[in-house]
Amino acid sequence: MPAVVVSNGGDVPHFEGKITFYVILCVIIAAFGGFLFGYDIGISGGVTSMDDFLKAFFPEVYERKQHVQEDNYCKYDDEFLQLFTSSLYIAALIASFAASHVCTVLGRKPTMQIASIFFIIGVALQAGGTNILMLVFGRIILGFGVGFANQAVPLFLSELAPAKMRGALNICFQLFITFGILMAGIINYFTSNVHPHGWRISLGLAGVPALFLLLGSLSICETPTSLIAQGKNEEGKAILVKIRGTDIVQPEYESIVAACEAARLVKDPFKKLMKPSSRPPLVIAILLQIFQQFTGINAIMFYAPVLFQTVGFGSNAALLSTVITGLVNVVSTGVSIYAVDRAGRKVLLLESCVQMFITQVVIGAILLIDLKPTGALNGKEAWVVVILVCVYVMAFAWSWGPLGWLIPSEIFPLETRTAGYAFAVSSNMLCTFLIAQAFLSMLCHMKAGIFFFFAGWILVMGLFALLFIPETKGIPIDSMFEIWKQHWFWKRFMTEDEDEDDKVHQ
């Protein structure tokens, strides 16, 4: 079967297709995996700032919090409190590799369904928790759900979407993450006044979108790529006709079949990932995840209520400020959906680095000068910090947030796609775990310097984006090889002879 490939001149193939209602339905249902991830990110920070929760599970932290002269930066520093948040992410790291195998063998759709079952079990354990062990075990089960959902959903969206709209549709995953964070903030704001079990309501309501994902996934299709990879060619072609809204799908179908045939020649995709020709997408996918987390975004999203209390807001005002930043997050992700397939990936990455660097430095300077270990910022300065956090979140939400998931999902060839993306997901979860576990201790020891720490990382990642990340806008997902051959640095790894040797020896 002939493949549709990129020409030597660097042109990319054009496939027929439009956005159908069915595709939109599939995208919305699948993207609820992102909603659950976002809800878990947002809910934990609000819950860990609720007095009822602290009194029940972390009485020492509650007592420390009541002492008005306690060091602003250290009153929440507790390893077990951080473990409650971070345990989810180390579990997701481990689960992502199992999810990679399930995603390849069973498909993207069953992997999402397994994720939703993990979510439902984890939610039940957390909401009904009576001791630390139940809470942490519930978070671990939720982590399995995150690992499976984050592996399957972005791949599902990228393979379902036509090339010209792949960025926008894939970013729906990040959009739903931001919806989840916003909804968590709103729920925490109201349940903080429901005593003594408001925190149980906050944790338990995650079961609603988990159930929606499970039931909704029964009505969506598997991706054509996954079906053809499993040998279901006719079914895959029929789904391709359905999702493209046209009968003229033969060129794209032939391209997918050729990619699947090449993938079958690779018996060990993880071994293939270690080959020089796989290095460009693997390095970029992993570093994108590291940089995404070391912007400091999850430190702010996890602990926004804690952070705002530190600079002088009361509990309710801190939770309200979190709702504001969550709303900014949602709106700005919408900007990314509009811009990513027009302006391109690289422009968004570079512009946001400038914006995030400036805001982190200014926030750090304000806290360094005016926030002492005891006391608080005055009202105007505290609101300036909130505004700067919003400007920072705005930049992240239209760039490194969604593109950190989009770019890794589109740059791997089919034969290493699920394996390579597993490395991306696990790298993300590892860095998220490190930040979640260490942030409150870092805040205690580094104080305002923590913002300069993240600013330094933003400078490094801006240089990396400028020099090493190629533009992938509009390139069909199975025609990415050409971008590496044209890149000033990565082209040295693109040895066609090695690829031919691999095929000979399989």
Short mmCIF file of N, CA and C in Angstrom, two decimals, residues 175-286:
data_model
loop_
_atom_site.label_atom_id
_atom_site.label_comp_id
_atom_site.label_asym_id
_atom_site.label_seq_id
_atom_site.Cartn_x
_atom_site.Cartn_y
_atom_site.Cartn_z
N LEU A 175 -8.42 22.82 27.66
CA LEU A 175 -9.56 23.68 28.00
C LEU A 175 -10.40 23.04 29.10
N PHE A 176 -10.63 21.75 28.99
CA PHE A 176 -11.42 21.06 30.00
C PHE A 176 -10.64 20.91 31.31
N ILE A 177 -9.31 20.84 31.24
CA ILE A 177 -8.51 20.90 32.48
C ILE A 177 -8.78 22.22 33.19
N THR A 178 -8.80 23.31 32.43
CA THR A 178 -9.04 24.63 33.05
C THR A 178 -10.47 24.75 33.57
N PHE A 179 -11.44 24.16 32.84
CA PHE A 179 -12.81 24.12 33.34
C PHE A 179 -12.86 23.38 34.68
N GLY A 180 -12.13 22.27 34.76
CA GLY A 180 -12.09 21.50 36.00
C GLY A 180 -11.51 22.29 37.15
N ILE A 181 -10.42 23.01 36.88
CA ILE A 181 -9.79 23.84 37.91
C ILE A 181 -10.76 24.93 38.37
N LEU A 182 -11.41 25.58 37.42
CA LEU A 182 -12.37 26.65 37.75
C LEU A 182 -13.53 26.09 38.57
N MET A 183 -14.09 24.98 38.14
CA MET A 183 -15.22 24.40 38.87
C MET A 183 -14.81 24.00 40.28
N ALA A 184 -13.60 23.48 40.41
CA ALA A 184 -13.10 23.12 41.75
C ALA A 184 -13.02 24.35 42.64
N GLY A 185 -12.54 25.46 42.06
CA GLY A 185 -12.46 26.70 42.84
C GLY A 185 -13.82 27.19 43.29
N ILE A 186 -14.80 27.15 42.40
CA ILE A 186 -16.15 27.59 42.74
C ILE A 186 -16.75 26.70 43.83
N ILE A 187 -16.61 25.40 43.66
CA ILE A 187 -17.17 24.46 44.64
C ILE A 187 -16.49 24.64 46.00
N ASN A 188 -15.17 24.77 46.01
CA ASN A 188 -14.46 24.99 47.27
C ASN A 188 -14.92 26.27 47.97
N TYR A 189 -15.20 27.30 47.18
CA TYR A 189 -15.64 28.57 47.76
C TYR A 189 -16.93 28.39 48.55
N PHE A 190 -17.85 27.62 48.02
CA PHE A 190 -19.14 27.42 48.70
C PHE A 190 -19.06 26.34 49.79
N THR A 191 -18.36 25.26 49.53
CA THR A 191 -18.32 24.18 50.52
C THR A 191 -17.46 24.52 51.73
N SER A 192 -16.60 25.54 51.61
CA SER A 192 -15.79 25.94 52.77
C SER A 192 -16.65 26.43 53.92
N ASN A 193 -17.90 26.82 53.62
CA ASN A 193 -18.83 27.29 54.65
C ASN A 193 -19.83 26.21 55.07
N VAL A 194 -19.62 24.99 54.56
CA VAL A 194 -20.49 23.87 54.94
C VAL A 194 -19.73 23.04 55.97
N HIS A 195 -20.12 23.16 57.24
CA HIS A 195 -19.38 22.51 58.33
C HIS A 195 -20.15 21.29 58.86
N PRO A 196 -19.47 20.21 59.20
CA PRO A 196 -18.02 20.02 59.16
C PRO A 196 -17.52 19.22 57.96
N HIS A 197 -18.44 18.94 56.99
CA HIS A 197 -18.07 18.01 55.93
C HIS A 197 -18.06 18.63 54.53
N GLY A 198 -17.83 19.94 54.46
CA GLY A 198 -17.78 20.58 53.15
C GLY A 198 -16.70 19.99 52.26
N TRP A 199 -15.59 19.61 52.88
CA TRP A 199 -14.48 19.05 52.10
C TRP A 199 -14.88 17.72 51.46
N ARG A 200 -15.77 16.96 52.13
CA ARG A 200 -16.24 15.70 51.54
C ARG A 200 -17.06 15.96 50.28
N ILE A 201 -17.86 17.01 50.30
CA ILE A 201 -18.64 17.37 49.12
C ILE A 201 -17.70 17.73 47.97
N SER A 202 -16.68 18.54 48.28
CA SER A 202 -15.72 18.96 47.26
C SER A 202 -15.07 17.75 46.60
N LEU A 203 -14.60 16.81 47.41
CA LEU A 203 -13.91 15.65 46.86
C LEU A 203 -14.89 14.71 46.16
N GLY A 204 -16.09 14.56 46.72
CA GLY A 204 -17.05 13.60 46.18
C GLY A 204 -17.66 14.00 44.84
N LEU A 205 -17.77 15.31 44.59
CA LEU A 205 -18.41 15.75 43.35
C LEU A 205 -17.60 15.40 42.11
N ALA A 206 -16.34 15.01 42.28
CA ALA A 206 -15.55 14.54 41.13
C ALA A 206 -16.15 13.29 40.51
N GLY A 207 -17.00 12.60 41.26
CA GLY A 207 -17.64 11.40 40.73
C GLY A 207 -18.61 11.69 39.59
N VAL A 208 -19.14 12.91 39.53
CA VAL A 208 -20.12 13.25 38.49
C VAL A 208 -19.47 13.24 37.10
N PRO A 209 -18.40 14.01 36.88
CA PRO A 209 -17.76 13.95 35.55
C PRO A 209 -17.13 12.59 35.25
N ALA A 210 -16.69 11.87 36.28
CA ALA A 210 -16.14 10.53 36.05
C ALA A 210 -17.22 9.60 35.50
N LEU A 211 -18.42 9.69 36.05
CA LEU A 211 -19.54 8.88 35.56
C LEU A 211 -19.94 9.30 34.15
N PHE A 212 -19.88 10.61 33.89
CA PHE A 212 -20.20 11.11 32.55
C PHE A 212 -19.22 10.57 31.52
N LEU A 213 -17.93 10.55 31.87
CA LEU A 213 -16.91 10.03 30.95
C LEU A 213 -17.15 8.55 30.67
N LEU A 214 -17.48 7.80 31.71
CA LEU A 214 -17.70 6.36 31.54
C LEU A 214 -18.90 6.09 30.63
N LEU A 215 -20.02 6.74 30.91
CA LEU A 215 -21.23 6.50 30.12
C LEU A 215 -21.13 7.13 28.73
N GLY A 216 -20.56 8.33 28.69
CA GLY A 216 -20.43 9.01 27.40
C GLY A 216 -19.51 8.30 26.44
N SER A 217 -18.48 7.65 26.97
CA SER A 217 -17.52 6.96 26.10
C SER A 217 -18.16 5.80 25.35
N LEU A 218 -19.33 5.33 25.83
CA LEU A 218 -20.02 4.24 25.13
C LEU A 218 -20.55 4.69 23.77
N SER A 219 -20.70 6.02 23.59
CA SER A 219 -21.30 6.53 22.35
C SER A 219 -20.28 7.07 21.36
N ILE A 220 -18.99 7.04 21.70
CA ILE A 220 -17.98 7.57 20.79
C ILE A 220 -17.27 6.43 20.06
N CYS A 221 -16.56 6.78 19.00
CA CYS A 221 -15.88 5.78 18.19
C CYS A 221 -14.43 5.62 18.65
N GLU A 222 -13.81 4.55 18.19
CA GLU A 222 -12.36 4.41 18.29
C GLU A 222 -11.74 5.19 17.13
N THR A 223 -10.49 5.61 17.25
CA THR A 223 -9.86 6.36 16.16
C THR A 223 -9.56 5.43 14.99
N PRO A 224 -9.62 5.95 13.76
CA PRO A 224 -9.27 5.12 12.60
C PRO A 224 -7.87 4.52 12.71
N THR A 225 -6.92 5.30 13.20
CA THR A 225 -5.56 4.81 13.34
C THR A 225 -5.49 3.60 14.25
N SER A 226 -6.16 3.67 15.40
CA SER A 226 -6.14 2.56 16.34
C SER A 226 -6.82 1.33 15.76
N LEU A 227 -7.94 1.51 15.06
CA LEU A 227 -8.66 0.38 14.46
C LEU A 227 -7.81 -0.30 13.39
N ILE A 228 -7.18 0.50 12.52
CA ILE A 228 -6.36 -0.07 11.45
C ILE A 228 -5.13 -0.75 12.04
N ALA A 229 -4.57 -0.17 13.09
CA ALA A 229 -3.42 -0.79 13.76
C ALA A 229 -3.78 -2.15 14.34
N GLN A 230 -5.05 -2.34 14.70
CA GLN A 230 -5.52 -3.63 15.22
C GLN A 230 -5.98 -4.58 14.11
N GLY A 231 -5.77 -4.18 12.84
CA GLY A 231 -6.15 -5.02 11.72
C GLY A 231 -7.58 -4.88 11.27
N LYS A 232 -8.32 -3.90 11.83
CA LYS A 232 -9.73 -3.69 11.47
C LYS A 232 -9.81 -2.60 10.40
N ASN A 233 -9.26 -2.89 9.22
CA ASN A 233 -9.11 -1.88 8.18
C ASN A 233 -10.44 -1.33 7.67
N GLU A 234 -11.38 -2.20 7.40
CA GLU A 234 -12.66 -1.73 6.85
C GLU A 234 -13.41 -0.88 7.87
N GLU A 235 -13.40 -1.32 9.12
CA GLU A 235 -14.04 -0.54 10.18
C GLU A 235 -13.36 0.81 10.33
N GLY A 236 -12.02 0.79 10.26
CA GLY A 236 -11.27 2.04 10.36
C GLY A 236 -11.59 3.00 9.23
N LYS A 237 -11.72 2.46 8.01
CA LYS A 237 -12.05 3.32 6.86
C LYS A 237 -13.46 3.88 7.00
N ALA A 238 -14.40 3.06 7.49
CA ALA A 238 -15.78 3.53 7.68
C ALA A 238 -15.84 4.66 8.71
N ILE A 239 -15.06 4.53 9.80
CA ILE A 239 -15.01 5.58 10.81
C ILE A 239 -14.37 6.84 10.23
N LEU A 240 -13.37 6.67 9.38
CA LEU A 240 -12.71 7.82 8.75
C LEU A 240 -13.69 8.60 7.89
N VAL A 241 -14.52 7.88 7.12
CA VAL A 241 -15.56 8.53 6.32
C VAL A 241 -16.53 9.29 7.23
N LYS A 242 -16.89 8.67 8.33
CA LYS A 242 -17.86 9.28 9.25
C LYS A 242 -17.32 10.55 9.89
N ILE A 243 -16.07 10.51 10.36
CA ILE A 243 -15.54 11.67 11.09
C ILE A 243 -15.07 12.79 10.16
N ARG A 244 -14.76 12.45 8.89
CA ARG A 244 -14.33 13.49 7.93
C ARG A 244 -15.51 14.10 7.19
N GLY A 245 -16.67 13.44 7.22
CA GLY A 245 -17.84 13.98 6.55
C GLY A 245 -17.73 13.97 5.04
N THR A 246 -16.93 13.05 4.48
CA THR A 246 -16.75 12.95 3.04
C THR A 246 -16.35 11.52 2.68
N ASP A 247 -16.67 11.12 1.43
CA ASP A 247 -16.25 9.80 0.96
C ASP A 247 -14.84 9.83 0.38
N ILE A 248 -14.28 11.01 0.22
CA ILE A 248 -12.95 11.14 -0.39
C ILE A 248 -11.89 11.04 0.72
N VAL A 249 -11.67 9.82 1.19
CA VAL A 249 -10.73 9.60 2.28
C VAL A 249 -9.60 8.65 1.90
N GLN A 250 -9.59 8.20 0.63
CA GLN A 250 -8.62 7.18 0.25
C GLN A 250 -7.17 7.61 0.49
N PRO A 251 -6.76 8.84 0.14
CA PRO A 251 -5.37 9.24 0.40
C PRO A 251 -5.00 9.18 1.89
N GLU A 252 -5.88 9.70 2.75
CA GLU A 252 -5.59 9.67 4.18
C GLU A 252 -5.62 8.23 4.69
N TYR A 253 -6.56 7.43 4.20
CA TYR A 253 -6.64 6.03 4.60
C TYR A 253 -5.35 5.30 4.23
N GLU A 254 -4.84 5.52 3.02
CA GLU A 254 -3.61 4.87 2.58
C GLU A 254 -2.42 5.31 3.43
N SER A 255 -2.42 6.58 3.81
CA SER A 255 -1.35 7.09 4.68
C SER A 255 -1.37 6.40 6.03
N ILE A 256 -2.57 6.23 6.60
CA ILE A 256 -2.69 5.57 7.91
C ILE A 256 -2.30 4.09 7.79
N VAL A 257 -2.74 3.43 6.72
CA VAL A 257 -2.39 2.02 6.53
C VAL A 257 -0.89 1.84 6.42
N ALA A 258 -0.24 2.73 5.65
CA ALA A 258 1.21 2.65 5.51
C ALA A 258 1.91 2.86 6.85
N ALA A 259 1.40 3.80 7.64
CA ALA A 259 1.99 4.05 8.96
C ALA A 259 1.80 2.84 9.87
N CYS A 260 0.64 2.20 9.77
CA CYS A 260 0.37 1.02 10.61
C CYS A 260 1.26 -0.15 10.19
N GLU A 261 1.46 -0.31 8.88
CA GLU A 261 2.33 -1.39 8.42
C GLU A 261 3.76 -1.18 8.88
N ALA A 262 4.22 0.07 8.84
CA ALA A 262 5.56 0.37 9.35
C ALA A 262 5.64 0.11 10.85
N ALA A 263 4.54 0.43 11.57
CA ALA A 263 4.52 0.23 13.02
C ALA A 263 4.59 -1.25 13.37
N ARG A 264 3.96 -2.11 12.54
CA ARG A 264 3.97 -3.54 12.84
C ARG A 264 5.37 -4.14 12.71
N LEU A 265 6.22 -3.51 11.92
CA LEU A 265 7.60 -4.00 11.77
C LEU A 265 8.43 -3.75 13.02
N VAL A 266 7.95 -2.86 13.87
CA VAL A 266 8.67 -2.52 15.10
C VAL A 266 8.09 -3.35 16.23
N LYS A 267 8.83 -4.37 16.63
CA LYS A 267 8.33 -5.30 17.66
C LYS A 267 8.44 -4.72 19.06
N ASP A 268 9.42 -3.85 19.26
CA ASP A 268 9.65 -3.26 20.59
C ASP A 268 9.73 -1.75 20.46
N PRO A 269 8.58 -1.04 20.59
CA PRO A 269 8.59 0.41 20.41
C PRO A 269 9.47 1.15 21.41
N PHE A 270 9.61 0.60 22.63
CA PHE A 270 10.47 1.28 23.62
C PHE A 270 11.93 1.18 23.19
N LYS A 271 12.32 0.05 22.58
CA LYS A 271 13.67 -0.07 22.05
C LYS A 271 13.87 0.87 20.88
N LYS A 272 12.87 0.98 20.04
CA LYS A 272 12.92 1.89 18.90
C LYS A 272 13.10 3.33 19.37
N LEU A 273 12.51 3.68 20.51
CA LEU A 273 12.65 5.03 21.04
C LEU A 273 14.09 5.39 21.39
N MET A 274 14.92 4.39 21.62
CA MET A 274 16.30 4.64 21.99
C MET A 274 17.20 4.87 20.76
N LYS A 275 16.64 4.66 19.56
CA LYS A 275 17.40 4.88 18.33
C LYS A 275 17.61 6.38 18.11
N PRO A 276 18.71 6.78 17.46
CA PRO A 276 18.95 8.21 17.21
C PRO A 276 17.81 8.91 16.47
N SER A 277 17.16 8.22 15.52
CA SER A 277 16.09 8.86 14.76
C SER A 277 14.86 9.18 15.60
N SER A 278 14.75 8.54 16.76
CA SER A 278 13.62 8.82 17.67
C SER A 278 13.97 9.89 18.70
N ARG A 279 15.21 10.30 18.70
CA ARG A 279 15.66 11.22 19.75
C ARG A 279 14.98 12.59 19.71
N PRO A 280 14.82 13.20 18.53
CA PRO A 280 14.20 14.53 18.52
C PRO A 280 12.82 14.58 19.17
N PRO A 281 11.85 13.74 18.75
CA PRO A 281 10.55 13.84 19.41
C PRO A 281 10.59 13.43 20.88
N LEU A 282 11.44 12.45 21.22
CA LEU A 282 11.50 11.99 22.61
C LEU A 282 12.05 13.08 23.53
N VAL A 283 13.14 13.70 23.12
CA VAL A 283 13.74 14.76 23.93
C VAL A 283 12.79 15.94 24.08
N ILE A 284 12.17 16.34 22.98
CA ILE A 284 11.24 17.48 23.03
C ILE A 284 10.04 17.15 23.90
N ALA A 285 9.48 15.94 23.76
CA ALA A 285 8.30 15.56 24.55
C ALA A 285 8.61 15.57 26.04
N ILE A 286 9.77 15.04 26.43
CA ILE A 286 10.12 14.99 27.85
C ILE A 286 10.42 16.39 28.39
#
